[in-house]
Structure formats: C-alpha cells, structure tokens
C-alpha cells in the first residue's frame, strides 16, 4: 500500500508522539512509524518506570524512618515483584493514555520498522518511508511532504564487556530482574548510574560505582557533586573514581570484575554488572545513506536552528540529534519542529534546560555551573542557602540539602541555580521560570512565596545575593 501524508514521524517516543499531537492539532495528516511501543524509552524503559521504582524505594525508606514523624510501623519489607507490578500499572495507565491521544488526533500508527527511501517512483525527493514488518506482511510505503526523525537513542556498551542480559546488563534489563541482587557493580557514574545506585542501595543491595573520570555526575556543579558523593558513601555506596574495568570474568550467576584504579587494582565479585556509560543515537539502518542527511562523529544527526537536516523537509528531534538527551528537550523540539513546518509560531532555541537526577538525594540544576561561569569569564556572585533556613524543611524532615545561586556581579543577572536534597526536582521549576522570564535575583527576592513552603528557599538565597538574608 502507498499512502500520502503531510507528515510522517519515524519513532513514537516522547519526541515523536508529541510532534504527532501538535501536527494533528495543526490539521496535518500525520502518521507515526514505531517498531516497538508508542511512548518509547521514556515511558517503557526510562524516565517513568525508573521514577516509579525510585518512589517505591523512597516510601520504603520513609516507612523505615516513620517513627521520627511519630508514626509507628512494623518493619517494612521491599517486595520487588509488587514494586514491579505497581511500576507496570503506572506505565500501562500512561501507555493507554498515549494510545488514546493517537486515536483522538486521528494519527495513523504503523507498527513496523521505518526506513527512509531516496528519490524513487513515489517521490522525486528523498524521504518516502518504507515500513517493514516482522511477519510476512508486505511493506507499506508512506509518501510524506515532511518527515521528522525521532528515533531516540540506545545504551552504549563497552566492547570487551558485552551485555548478556543476565549477569552483564544495561538499564534496559533492570526491570526484568527477578529480585534485588545482593550486590552490583555499576560501570559509569553518570545520571543513570547514580539513579540506579541510589535505588539499589536504598533497598539493601551492596553497590560499587566504577567511574572512569575524576568525578561522578559529569556536567553538574562541583559543590553538588561533592555533597551527593558524601551522602551516597554514607549510605554505603562504594565509589571508585579514575577507575577502569579491565575485564569481567563471568560464570552463570556472578562475575569477577577486574578494576584498575590510580591506587591499587581491585577484583570485586558481584551478582550483576550494570553498564551505564552513556547513550548513542539510533541511526542504524534507517536509510540515512539514501539522503543527503549528515551526522556528527558521535553518530548524531546534524540539524540547524529549526531542527532541519541537510534535506530541509526532513527534521530530526530528541536524542537522535545528540546533545542533551532528555525527554523534556525532545518534547520542546517536537513543538519547535511542528511550528516551523506549519510556519505558525517561531519558538526560540532552547537556552536554559533544567536537568534533574531522581536519586536520594535529589539533584536539579539550570543554567551554568560555577566552573562554567568562571570559564566563560563571568565575575560571579555565589550564594548557598541550606534547607534549614526555611521552616518547611523541618516539617518535611528534609533539612539535608541546599540551593546555590550564581549571578553576574556586573549585570546582576542570574547565571545558574543548583539544588540538592529532597524535592529538588520539583523545586527547580521556579528557577526554570525565572530563567524564561529573565528574572534577576533581586526580582526573585521580591516574589511572595507561600509560608511555610520549600519554595521560600528562593527568597532566602536571592536575599543572600542581595546581602539582605533573613534566616540561615
Ligand atoms: P552519562 O553520559 O550521564 O554518564 C556516563 C558516565 O560513564 C560518565 O560519567 C563517564 O565518565 C562514565 N564512563 C564512560 N565510559 C566509562 C568506562 N569505560 N568505565 C567507567 N566509566 C565510564 O550517561 P548515562 O548516565 O548513561 O545517561 C545517558 C543519557 O540519558 C544522558 O544524556 C542523561 O542525561 C540521560 N538520562 C537522564 C535522566 C534524567 O534526566 N533523570 C535519567 C537517565 C538518563
């Protein structure tokens, strides 16, 4: 079958399905080609399921320490299969929601593997799409005016440590574990490594992180990193930095991990080895060679400020373009690409993107780190305000954390906001809005925040920058 469309989107993850909804709202005849499930990594293997598990671990810890709130409980247990069942329920509810949004928007979903074709009998331009199916069903050919590539990314691997899905695993395999392992070596101390380390440590697994560079959490502010590292170590997580895994010797149920460090080499015997060393764009086999589209050295698709590839009617959004591989970036880029295709509204290139780590402690940031600001030649004003400056932190039992605000001494503009501690991932939103509205610390100090609330921390830190702090 050959079918004409205004827009065909390759990949139905967060970027792809949001683009489809926006396109359908704009009246475009739209199709998505998805080889797996609509919702992609974020919904099925990433953001949503991991946060569901992390929430269960948080509740477990809270229940264990409920007595400090005057609530007496029996010893709680962390029931992995029930935790996974709840995760499945959360995912399924959202999955059903996304599927009905596709129906409501009259978006055609092709459940097959899509590949770009070059100029052909279907169109003189590259960009028709052949949809291939696993069964013997004949290929469909889709002939769109515009294409959006939203094929996402997949876990990187290390050549000599190939994941087998049993002993050596990636984050994709973690939801299939039968139970909580007794011990785990996590290779890579980035966002994925830290979130999983935090989760497993909270539920009794003995965790070692092996990080190749001198610090965990690349891209985050050094004060936040050292605070987090200290707290993770206090919870028993072993963190090896400047460390490389030389070899993994596997048997059926465990592995010997040979690690080279600056100090002494170590061998750790473990049940699971989790490889969390970044992600790579999914461009394999999608027919890029049939087009003029260009890729960077890391395999990411090169786009201009409107998210157009070298073929101006073919756009690319989200993880497949590299850079900030975050679901909220993909969603923003989806809206931006559609607004360009429909010439309806010009959205600016995203400048300030919040980043969150849903570990214990939570971390969130927006803008530059102190080091980045210094490297860019700013004369910085830096203030840190600890959570006990606001009464709500005591009410919540979450006094362990701080906010760090960085501003420009010359212009008094905001440069960066960094938060670590309970609810940091929610607390960053006023910061995002401040960046969007170009608010200064002075303006943030003038906002009336409800009392008692953790948001008062913004008032405290902004007043500190102004030299007029009230508490703390
Ligand atoms: P990452 O790039 O954040 O971190 C990978 C880490 O692995 C780095 O610290 C790197 O130095 C280390 N590393 C690389 N090779 C190594 C080796 N051979 N041995 C030891 N260490 C090694 O990657 P990630 O944590 O895998 O996350 C991938 C992407 O997914 C990121 O872009 C991240 O932002 C995104 N993500 C975001 C969230 C969130 O926003 N909460 C959650 C999960 C993933």
Coordinates of N, CA and C and ligand atoms in Angstrom, one line a residue, residues 51 158 187-193 195 210-213 215 217-218 243-245 276-279 323 325-326 356-358, ligand 1:
X51 N 11.4 6.2 37.7 CA 11.0 7.1 38.8 C 9.9 6.3 39.7
X158 N 30.5 -1.3 26.2 CA 32.0 -1.3 26.1 C 32.3 -2.6 25.4
X187 N 29.1 0.3 36.1 CA 30.1 1.0 35.4 C 29.6 2.3 34.8
X188 N 30.1 3.4 35.3 CA 29.6 4.7 34.9 C 28.9 5.4 36.0
X189 N 29.4 6.6 36.4 CA 28.8 7.3 37.5 C 28.0 8.5 37.0
X190 N 27.4 8.4 35.8 CA 26.5 9.5 35.3 C 25.1 9.4 35.9
X191 N 24.2 10.1 35.2 CA 22.8 10.2 35.8 C 22.2 8.8 36.0
X192 N 22.3 7.9 34.9 CA 21.7 6.6 35.0 C 22.4 5.8 36.1
X193 N 23.7 5.8 36.2 CA 24.5 5.0 37.2 C 24.1 5.5 38.6
X195 N 21.3 7.2 39.6 CA 19.9 6.9 40.0 C 19.7 5.4 40.4
X210 N 31.9 2.3 39.4 CA 33.3 2.5 38.8 C 33.2 3.6 37.8
X211 N 33.8 4.7 38.1 CA 33.7 5.9 37.2 C 35.1 6.2 36.6
X212 N 35.1 6.3 35.2 CA 36.4 6.5 34.6 C 37.1 7.8 34.9
X213 N 36.3 8.8 35.0 CA 36.8 10.2 35.2 C 37.0 10.5 36.6
X215 N 35.4 12.5 38.5 CA 34.1 12.8 39.2 C 32.9 12.1 38.7
X217 N 28.8 12.2 38.0 CA 27.8 13.2 37.5 C 28.4 14.3 36.7
X218 N 28.9 14.0 35.5 CA 29.5 15.0 34.6 C 28.5 16.1 34.3
X243 N 38.8 5.2 37.6 CA 38.8 3.7 37.7 C 38.3 3.1 36.4
X244 N 38.9 2.1 35.9 CA 38.5 1.4 34.6 C 38.3 0.0 34.8
X245 N 37.3 -0.6 34.3 CA 37.1 -2.0 34.3 C 37.9 -2.6 33.2
X276 N 26.5 1.5 32.4 CA 25.7 2.8 32.2 C 26.7 3.9 31.8
X277 N 27.2 3.7 30.6 CA 28.3 4.6 30.1 C 27.8 5.5 28.9
X278 N 26.6 6.0 29.1 CA 26.1 7.0 28.1 C 25.2 6.3 27.1
X279 N 24.6 7.1 26.2 CA 23.7 6.5 25.2 C 24.2 7.0 23.8
X323 N 23.5 15.7 22.0 CA 23.4 16.8 23.0 C 22.7 16.4 24.2
X325 N 20.3 14.6 26.1 CA 19.3 13.5 25.8 C 18.3 13.5 26.9
X326 N 17.4 14.4 26.9 CA 16.4 14.5 27.9 C 15.0 14.5 27.3
X356 N 17.6 17.1 35.9 CA 17.3 16.5 37.2 C 17.8 15.1 37.4
X357 N 18.2 14.8 38.6 CA 18.6 13.4 38.9 C 17.7 13.0 40.1
X358 N 17.0 11.9 39.9 CA 16.0 11.5 40.9 C 16.5 10.5 41.9
Ligands
LIG1 P1 26.3 10.0 31.2 O1 26.9 10.5 30.0 O2 25.5 10.9 32.0 O3 27.3 9.3 32.2 C1 28.1 8.2 31.7 C2 29.3 8.1 32.7 O4 30.0 6.9 32.4 C3 30.2 9.3 32.7 O5 30.5 9.8 34.0 C4 31.5 8.7 32.0 O6 32.7 9.3 32.5 C5 31.4 7.2 32.5 N1 32.1 6.3 31.7 C6 32.2 6.2 30.3 N2 32.9 5.2 29.9 C7 33.3 4.5 31.0 C8 34.0 3.3 31.3 N3 34.5 2.6 30.3 N4 34.2 3.0 32.6 C9 33.7 3.7 33.6 N5 33.0 4.8 33.4 C10 32.8 5.2 32.2 O7 25.4 8.8 30.7 P2 24.2 7.9 31.4 O8 24.3 8.1 32.8 O9 24.4 6.6 30.8 O10 22.9 8.7 30.8 C11 22.7 8.7 29.4 C12 21.8 9.8 29.0 O11 20.5 9.6 29.5 C13 22.3 11.2 29.5 O12 22.2 12.1 28.4 C14 21.3 11.5 30.6 O13 21.1 12.9 30.7 C15 20.0 10.8 30.1 N6 19.3 10.5 31.3 C16 18.7 11.4 32.0 C17 18.0 11.1 33.2 C18 17.3 12.2 34.0 O14 17.2 13.3 33.5 N7 17.0 12.0 35.2 C19 17.9 9.8 33.6 C20 18.5 8.8 32.9 C21 19.2 9.2 31.7

